[in-house]
Amino acid sequence: MDFNSMLANVRRAMSLDRSFYQEVAYNERYSQEALMVVIVAAVLTGIGGFLGGVLGGNFGGALIGLIVGVILAVAGYYIWAYIVQFVGKSMFQGQATVPQLLRTLGYAYAPTALGVLSFIPCVGGLIALIGSLWSLVCGFFAVRETHRLSDGQAIVTVVIGWLIVFLITMAVGLVFGVGFLGLGLLVGR
Protein backbone atom coordinates (compact mmCIF):
# COMPACT_ATOMS: atom_id res chain seq x y z
CA MET A 1 0.00 0.00 0.00
CA ASP A 2 1.45 3.33 -1.11
CA PHE A 3 1.12 5.95 1.65
CA ASN A 4 1.40 8.92 -0.75
CA SER A 5 -1.34 7.47 -2.92
CA MET A 6 -3.50 6.95 0.16
CA LEU A 7 -3.02 10.60 1.19
CA ALA A 8 -3.93 11.74 -2.33
CA ASN A 9 -7.09 9.63 -2.16
CA VAL A 10 -7.96 11.04 1.26
CA ARG A 11 -7.56 14.58 -0.11
CA ARG A 12 -9.92 13.74 -2.98
CA ALA A 13 -12.46 12.27 -0.58
CA MET A 14 -12.25 15.24 1.79
CA SER A 15 -12.64 17.68 -1.12
CA LEU A 16 -15.97 15.94 -1.90
CA ASP A 17 -14.80 14.74 -5.31
CA ARG A 18 -17.86 13.04 -6.78
CA SER A 19 -15.84 11.07 -9.35
CA PHE A 20 -13.58 9.73 -6.59
CA TYR A 21 -16.51 8.25 -4.66
CA GLN A 22 -17.84 6.67 -7.85
CA GLU A 23 -14.40 5.22 -8.63
CA VAL A 24 -13.95 3.82 -5.12
CA ALA A 25 -17.43 2.27 -5.05
CA TYR A 26 -16.72 0.13 -8.09
CA ASN A 27 -13.06 -0.76 -7.57
CA GLU A 28 -12.29 -3.45 -5.00
CA ARG A 29 -8.61 -2.48 -4.81
CA TYR A 30 -9.63 0.39 -2.50
CA SER A 31 -11.08 -1.92 0.17
CA GLN A 32 -7.96 -2.39 2.28
CA GLU A 33 -6.95 1.24 1.93
CA ALA A 34 -10.41 2.46 3.05
CA LEU A 35 -10.18 0.32 6.19
CA MET A 36 -6.68 1.68 6.82
CA VAL A 37 -8.07 5.25 6.59
CA VAL A 38 -10.65 4.37 9.26
CA ILE A 39 -8.06 2.79 11.55
CA VAL A 40 -5.62 5.70 11.18
CA ALA A 41 -8.37 8.27 11.80
CA ALA A 42 -9.59 6.29 14.83
CA VAL A 43 -6.08 6.03 16.29
CA LEU A 44 -5.40 9.74 15.74
CA THR A 45 -8.70 10.67 17.40
CA GLY A 46 -7.89 8.27 20.22
CA ILE A 47 -4.48 9.88 20.67
CA GLY A 48 -6.14 13.29 20.98
CA GLY A 49 -8.45 11.96 23.69
CA PHE A 50 -5.56 10.19 25.37
CA LEU A 51 -3.48 13.37 25.50
CA GLY A 52 -6.46 15.24 26.93
CA GLY A 53 -6.85 12.61 29.64
CA VAL A 54 -3.15 12.61 30.46
CA LEU A 55 -3.08 16.41 30.65
CA GLY A 56 -6.10 16.12 32.96
CA GLY A 57 -4.13 13.79 35.22
CA ASN A 58 -5.96 10.56 34.41
CA PHE A 59 -3.48 8.28 32.64
CA GLY A 60 -5.36 5.03 33.31
CA GLY A 61 -8.68 6.40 32.11
CA ALA A 62 -7.00 7.98 29.11
CA LEU A 63 -5.38 4.68 28.12
CA ILE A 64 -8.63 2.75 28.46
CA GLY A 65 -10.44 5.51 26.57
CA LEU A 66 -7.89 5.26 23.77
CA ILE A 67 -8.35 1.51 23.39
CA VAL A 68 -12.15 1.53 23.71
CA GLY A 69 -12.44 4.60 21.48
CA VAL A 70 -10.47 3.04 18.64
CA ILE A 71 -12.48 -0.19 18.85
CA LEU A 72 -15.78 1.74 18.90
CA ALA A 73 -14.75 3.90 15.94
CA VAL A 74 -13.89 0.90 13.77
CA ALA A 75 -17.02 -0.97 14.89
CA GLY A 76 -19.06 2.18 14.20
CA TYR A 77 -17.72 2.27 10.67
CA TYR A 78 -19.02 -1.23 9.98
CA ILE A 79 -22.33 -0.60 11.71
CA TRP A 80 -22.80 2.66 9.78
CA ALA A 81 -22.15 0.92 6.45
CA TYR A 82 -24.66 -1.87 7.17
CA ILE A 83 -27.33 0.53 8.41
CA VAL A 84 -26.84 2.88 5.45
CA GLN A 85 -27.07 -0.06 3.09
CA PHE A 86 -30.28 -1.27 4.74
CA VAL A 87 -31.93 2.15 4.93
CA GLY A 88 -30.92 3.19 1.42
CA LYS A 89 -32.01 -0.06 -0.14
CA SER A 90 -35.24 -0.61 1.80
CA MET A 91 -36.51 2.98 1.87
CA PHE A 92 -35.21 4.36 -1.44
CA GLN A 93 -34.24 1.35 -3.59
CA GLY A 94 -30.55 2.27 -3.35
CA GLN A 95 -28.10 0.44 -5.57
CA ALA A 96 -25.11 -0.02 -3.25
CA THR A 97 -23.71 -3.19 -1.76
CA VAL A 98 -22.12 -3.32 1.69
CA PRO A 99 -18.56 -3.69 0.31
CA GLN A 100 -19.09 -0.62 -1.89
CA LEU A 101 -20.31 1.38 1.10
CA LEU A 102 -17.45 0.15 3.26
CA ARG A 103 -15.02 1.51 0.68
CA THR A 104 -16.66 4.90 0.21
CA LEU A 105 -17.56 5.44 3.87
CA GLY A 106 -14.04 4.43 4.86
CA TYR A 107 -12.70 7.45 3.04
CA ALA A 108 -15.53 9.58 4.43
CA TYR A 109 -14.16 8.86 7.93
CA ALA A 110 -10.90 10.71 7.15
CA PRO A 111 -11.88 14.13 8.57
CA THR A 112 -12.47 12.60 12.01
CA ALA A 113 -8.66 12.49 12.27
CA LEU A 114 -8.93 16.14 13.33
CA GLY A 115 -9.86 14.66 16.70
CA VAL A 116 -6.10 14.36 17.30
CA LEU A 117 -6.30 18.04 18.24
CA SER A 118 -9.10 17.55 20.78
CA PHE A 119 -6.69 17.89 23.70
CA ILE A 120 -6.06 21.59 22.94
CA PRO A 121 -7.83 23.69 25.58
CA CYS A 122 -10.77 25.81 24.41
CA VAL A 123 -10.59 24.98 20.68
CA GLY A 124 -9.75 21.27 20.56
CA GLY A 125 -13.32 20.12 21.04
CA LEU A 126 -14.52 22.50 18.35
CA ILE A 127 -11.89 21.25 15.91
CA ALA A 128 -12.91 17.64 16.61
CA LEU A 129 -16.58 18.56 16.11
CA ILE A 130 -15.75 20.20 12.77
CA GLY A 131 -13.95 17.00 11.73
CA SER A 132 -16.98 14.91 12.68
CA LEU A 133 -19.37 17.16 10.77
CA TRP A 134 -17.03 17.19 7.77
CA SER A 135 -17.02 13.39 7.91
CA LEU A 136 -20.81 13.41 7.92
CA VAL A 137 -20.81 15.60 4.79
CA CYS A 138 -18.30 13.25 3.13
CA GLY A 139 -20.59 10.38 4.13
CA PHE A 140 -23.45 12.13 2.36
CA PHE A 141 -21.42 12.27 -0.86
CA ALA A 142 -20.30 8.67 -0.45
CA VAL A 143 -23.85 7.42 0.05
CA ARG A 144 -25.38 9.60 -2.66
CA GLU A 145 -22.89 8.42 -5.26
CA THR A 146 -22.77 4.78 -4.19
CA HIS A 147 -26.49 4.22 -3.62
CA ARG A 148 -27.41 6.56 -6.51
CA LEU A 149 -29.87 8.52 -4.39
CA SER A 150 -31.23 12.04 -4.61
CA ASP A 151 -29.83 14.61 -2.20
CA GLY A 152 -32.83 14.33 0.13
CA GLN A 153 -32.74 10.55 0.15
CA ALA A 154 -29.02 10.52 0.84
CA ILE A 155 -29.42 12.98 3.72
CA VAL A 156 -32.13 10.85 5.33
CA THR A 157 -30.08 7.67 4.85
CA VAL A 158 -26.87 9.13 6.25
CA VAL A 159 -28.52 10.86 9.21
CA ILE A 160 -30.51 7.77 10.24
CA GLY A 161 -27.36 5.66 10.09
CA TRP A 162 -25.29 8.25 11.94
CA LEU A 163 -27.90 8.65 14.70
CA ILE A 164 -28.10 4.91 15.27
CA VAL A 165 -24.29 4.62 15.46
CA PHE A 166 -24.19 7.64 17.79
CA LEU A 167 -26.78 6.09 20.13
CA ILE A 168 -24.96 2.75 20.17
CA THR A 169 -21.65 4.49 20.89
CA MET A 170 -23.20 6.54 23.69
CA ALA A 171 -24.76 3.43 25.23
CA VAL A 172 -21.49 1.52 25.13
CA GLY A 173 -19.64 4.55 26.47
CA LEU A 174 -22.12 4.85 29.31
CA VAL A 175 -21.74 1.19 30.22
CA PHE A 176 -17.95 1.42 30.16
CA GLY A 177 -17.98 4.76 31.97
CA VAL A 178 -20.17 3.48 34.79
CA GLY A 179 -18.13 0.29 34.96
CA PHE A 180 -14.85 2.17 35.23
CA LEU A 181 -16.35 4.57 37.77
CA GLY A 182 -17.37 1.60 39.92
CA LEU A 183 -13.94 0.03 39.52
CA GLY A 184 -12.36 3.30 40.59
CA LEU A 185 -14.57 3.41 43.69
CA LEU A 186 -13.65 -0.17 44.58
CA VAL A 187 -9.94 0.50 44.44
CA GLY A 188 -10.27 3.81 46.29
CA ARG A 189 -9.57 6.29 43.50
CSV table of C-alpha atoms in Angstrom, one decimal:
chain,number,residue,atom,x,y,z
A,1,MET,CA,0.0,0.0,0.0
A,2,ASP,CA,1.4,3.3,-1.1
A,3,PHE,CA,1.1,6.0,1.7
A,4,ASN,CA,1.4,8.9,-0.7
A,5,SER,CA,-1.3,7.5,-2.9
A,6,MET,CA,-3.5,6.9,0.2
A,7,LEU,CA,-3.0,10.6,1.2
A,8,ALA,CA,-3.9,11.7,-2.3
A,9,ASN,CA,-7.1,9.6,-2.2
A,10,VAL,CA,-8.0,11.0,1.3
A,11,ARG,CA,-7.6,14.6,-0.1
A,12,ARG,CA,-9.9,13.7,-3.0
A,13,ALA,CA,-12.5,12.3,-0.6
A,14,MET,CA,-12.3,15.2,1.8
A,15,SER,CA,-12.6,17.7,-1.1
A,16,LEU,CA,-16.0,15.9,-1.9
A,17,ASP,CA,-14.8,14.7,-5.3
A,18,ARG,CA,-17.9,13.0,-6.8
A,19,SER,CA,-15.8,11.1,-9.3
A,20,PHE,CA,-13.6,9.7,-6.6
A,21,TYR,CA,-16.5,8.3,-4.7
A,22,GLN,CA,-17.8,6.7,-7.9
A,23,GLU,CA,-14.4,5.2,-8.6
A,24,VAL,CA,-14.0,3.8,-5.1
A,25,ALA,CA,-17.4,2.3,-5.1
A,26,TYR,CA,-16.7,0.1,-8.1
A,27,ASN,CA,-13.1,-0.8,-7.6
A,28,GLU,CA,-12.3,-3.5,-5.0
A,29,ARG,CA,-8.6,-2.5,-4.8
A,30,TYR,CA,-9.6,0.4,-2.5
A,31,SER,CA,-11.1,-1.9,0.2
A,32,GLN,CA,-8.0,-2.4,2.3
A,33,GLU,CA,-6.9,1.2,1.9
A,34,ALA,CA,-10.4,2.5,3.0
A,35,LEU,CA,-10.2,0.3,6.2
A,36,MET,CA,-6.7,1.7,6.8
A,37,VAL,CA,-8.1,5.2,6.6
A,38,VAL,CA,-10.6,4.4,9.3
A,39,ILE,CA,-8.1,2.8,11.5
A,40,VAL,CA,-5.6,5.7,11.2
A,41,ALA,CA,-8.4,8.3,11.8
A,42,ALA,CA,-9.6,6.3,14.8
A,43,VAL,CA,-6.1,6.0,16.3
A,44,LEU,CA,-5.4,9.7,15.7
A,45,THR,CA,-8.7,10.7,17.4
A,46,GLY,CA,-7.9,8.3,20.2
A,47,ILE,CA,-4.5,9.9,20.7
A,48,GLY,CA,-6.1,13.3,21.0
A,49,GLY,CA,-8.4,12.0,23.7
A,50,PHE,CA,-5.6,10.2,25.4
A,51,LEU,CA,-3.5,13.4,25.5
A,52,GLY,CA,-6.5,15.2,26.9
A,53,GLY,CA,-6.8,12.6,29.6
A,54,VAL,CA,-3.1,12.6,30.5
A,55,LEU,CA,-3.1,16.4,30.7
A,56,GLY,CA,-6.1,16.1,33.0
A,57,GLY,CA,-4.1,13.8,35.2
A,58,ASN,CA,-6.0,10.6,34.4
A,59,PHE,CA,-3.5,8.3,32.6
A,60,GLY,CA,-5.4,5.0,33.3
A,61,GLY,CA,-8.7,6.4,32.1
A,62,ALA,CA,-7.0,8.0,29.1
A,63,LEU,CA,-5.4,4.7,28.1
A,64,ILE,CA,-8.6,2.8,28.5
A,65,GLY,CA,-10.4,5.5,26.6
A,66,LEU,CA,-7.9,5.3,23.8
A,67,ILE,CA,-8.3,1.5,23.4
A,68,VAL,CA,-12.1,1.5,23.7
A,69,GLY,CA,-12.4,4.6,21.5
A,70,VAL,CA,-10.5,3.0,18.6
A,71,ILE,CA,-12.5,-0.2,18.8
A,72,LEU,CA,-15.8,1.7,18.9
A,73,ALA,CA,-14.8,3.9,15.9
A,74,VAL,CA,-13.9,0.9,13.8
A,75,ALA,CA,-17.0,-1.0,14.9
A,76,GLY,CA,-19.1,2.2,14.2
A,77,TYR,CA,-17.7,2.3,10.7
A,78,TYR,CA,-19.0,-1.2,10.0
A,79,ILE,CA,-22.3,-0.6,11.7
A,80,TRP,CA,-22.8,2.7,9.8
A,81,ALA,CA,-22.2,0.9,6.5
A,82,TYR,CA,-24.7,-1.9,7.2
A,83,ILE,CA,-27.3,0.5,8.4
A,84,VAL,CA,-26.8,2.9,5.5
A,85,GLN,CA,-27.1,-0.1,3.1
A,86,PHE,CA,-30.3,-1.3,4.7
A,87,VAL,CA,-31.9,2.2,4.9
A,88,GLY,CA,-30.9,3.2,1.4
A,89,LYS,CA,-32.0,-0.1,-0.1
A,90,SER,CA,-35.2,-0.6,1.8
A,91,MET,CA,-36.5,3.0,1.9
A,92,PHE,CA,-35.2,4.4,-1.4
A,93,GLN,CA,-34.2,1.3,-3.6
A,94,GLY,CA,-30.5,2.3,-3.3
A,95,GLN,CA,-28.1,0.4,-5.6
A,96,ALA,CA,-25.1,0.0,-3.3
A,97,THR,CA,-23.7,-3.2,-1.8
A,98,VAL,CA,-22.1,-3.3,1.7
A,99,PRO,CA,-18.6,-3.7,0.3
A,100,GLN,CA,-19.1,-0.6,-1.9
A,101,LEU,CA,-20.3,1.4,1.1
A,102,LEU,CA,-17.4,0.2,3.3
A,103,ARG,CA,-15.0,1.5,0.7
A,104,THR,CA,-16.7,4.9,0.2
A,105,LEU,CA,-17.6,5.4,3.9
A,106,GLY,CA,-14.0,4.4,4.9
A,107,TYR,CA,-12.7,7.5,3.0
A,108,ALA,CA,-15.5,9.6,4.4
A,109,TYR,CA,-14.2,8.9,7.9
A,110,ALA,CA,-10.9,10.7,7.1
A,111,PRO,CA,-11.9,14.1,8.6
A,112,THR,CA,-12.5,12.6,12.0
A,113,ALA,CA,-8.7,12.5,12.3
A,114,LEU,CA,-8.9,16.1,13.3
A,115,GLY,CA,-9.9,14.7,16.7
A,116,VAL,CA,-6.1,14.4,17.3
A,117,LEU,CA,-6.3,18.0,18.2
A,118,SER,CA,-9.1,17.6,20.8
A,119,PHE,CA,-6.7,17.9,23.7
A,120,ILE,CA,-6.1,21.6,22.9
A,121,PRO,CA,-7.8,23.7,25.6
A,122,CYS,CA,-10.8,25.8,24.4
A,123,VAL,CA,-10.6,25.0,20.7
A,124,GLY,CA,-9.7,21.3,20.6
A,125,GLY,CA,-13.3,20.1,21.0
A,126,LEU,CA,-14.5,22.5,18.4
A,127,ILE,CA,-11.9,21.3,15.9
A,128,ALA,CA,-12.9,17.6,16.6
A,129,LEU,CA,-16.6,18.6,16.1
A,130,ILE,CA,-15.7,20.2,12.8
A,131,GLY,CA,-13.9,17.0,11.7
A,132,SER,CA,-17.0,14.9,12.7
A,133,LEU,CA,-19.4,17.2,10.8
A,134,TRP,CA,-17.0,17.2,7.8
A,135,SER,CA,-17.0,13.4,7.9
A,136,LEU,CA,-20.8,13.4,7.9
A,137,VAL,CA,-20.8,15.6,4.8
A,138,CYS,CA,-18.3,13.2,3.1
A,139,GLY,CA,-20.6,10.4,4.1
A,140,PHE,CA,-23.5,12.1,2.4
A,141,PHE,CA,-21.4,12.3,-0.9
A,142,ALA,CA,-20.3,8.7,-0.5
A,143,VAL,CA,-23.9,7.4,0.1
A,144,ARG,CA,-25.4,9.6,-2.7
A,145,GLU,CA,-22.9,8.4,-5.3
A,146,THR,CA,-22.8,4.8,-4.2
A,147,HIS,CA,-26.5,4.2,-3.6
A,148,ARG,CA,-27.4,6.6,-6.5
A,149,LEU,CA,-29.9,8.5,-4.4
A,150,SER,CA,-31.2,12.0,-4.6
A,151,ASP,CA,-29.8,14.6,-2.2
A,152,GLY,CA,-32.8,14.3,0.1
A,153,GLN,CA,-32.7,10.5,0.2
A,154,ALA,CA,-29.0,10.5,0.8
A,155,ILE,CA,-29.4,13.0,3.7
A,156,VAL,CA,-32.1,10.9,5.3
A,157,THR,CA,-30.1,7.7,4.8
A,158,VAL,CA,-26.9,9.1,6.3
A,159,VAL,CA,-28.5,10.9,9.2
A,160,ILE,CA,-30.5,7.8,10.2
A,161,GLY,CA,-27.4,5.7,10.1
A,162,TRP,CA,-25.3,8.3,11.9
A,163,LEU,CA,-27.9,8.6,14.7
A,164,ILE,CA,-28.1,4.9,15.3
A,165,VAL,CA,-24.3,4.6,15.5
A,166,PHE,CA,-24.2,7.6,17.8
A,167,LEU,CA,-26.8,6.1,20.1
A,168,ILE,CA,-25.0,2.7,20.2
A,169,THR,CA,-21.6,4.5,20.9
A,170,MET,CA,-23.2,6.5,23.7
A,171,ALA,CA,-24.8,3.4,25.2
A,172,VAL,CA,-21.5,1.5,25.1
A,173,GLY,CA,-19.6,4.6,26.5
A,174,LEU,CA,-22.1,4.8,29.3
A,175,VAL,CA,-21.7,1.2,30.2
A,176,PHE,CA,-17.9,1.4,30.2
A,177,GLY,CA,-18.0,4.8,32.0
A,178,VAL,CA,-20.2,3.5,34.8
A,179,GLY,CA,-18.1,0.3,35.0
A,180,PHE,CA,-14.8,2.2,35.2
A,181,LEU,CA,-16.3,4.6,37.8
A,182,GLY,CA,-17.4,1.6,39.9
A,183,LEU,CA,-13.9,0.0,39.5
A,184,GLY,CA,-12.4,3.3,40.6
A,185,LEU,CA,-14.6,3.4,43.7
A,186,LEU,CA,-13.6,-0.2,44.6
A,187,VAL,CA,-9.9,0.5,44.4
A,188,GLY,CA,-10.3,3.8,46.3
A,189,ARG,CA,-9.6,6.3,43.5
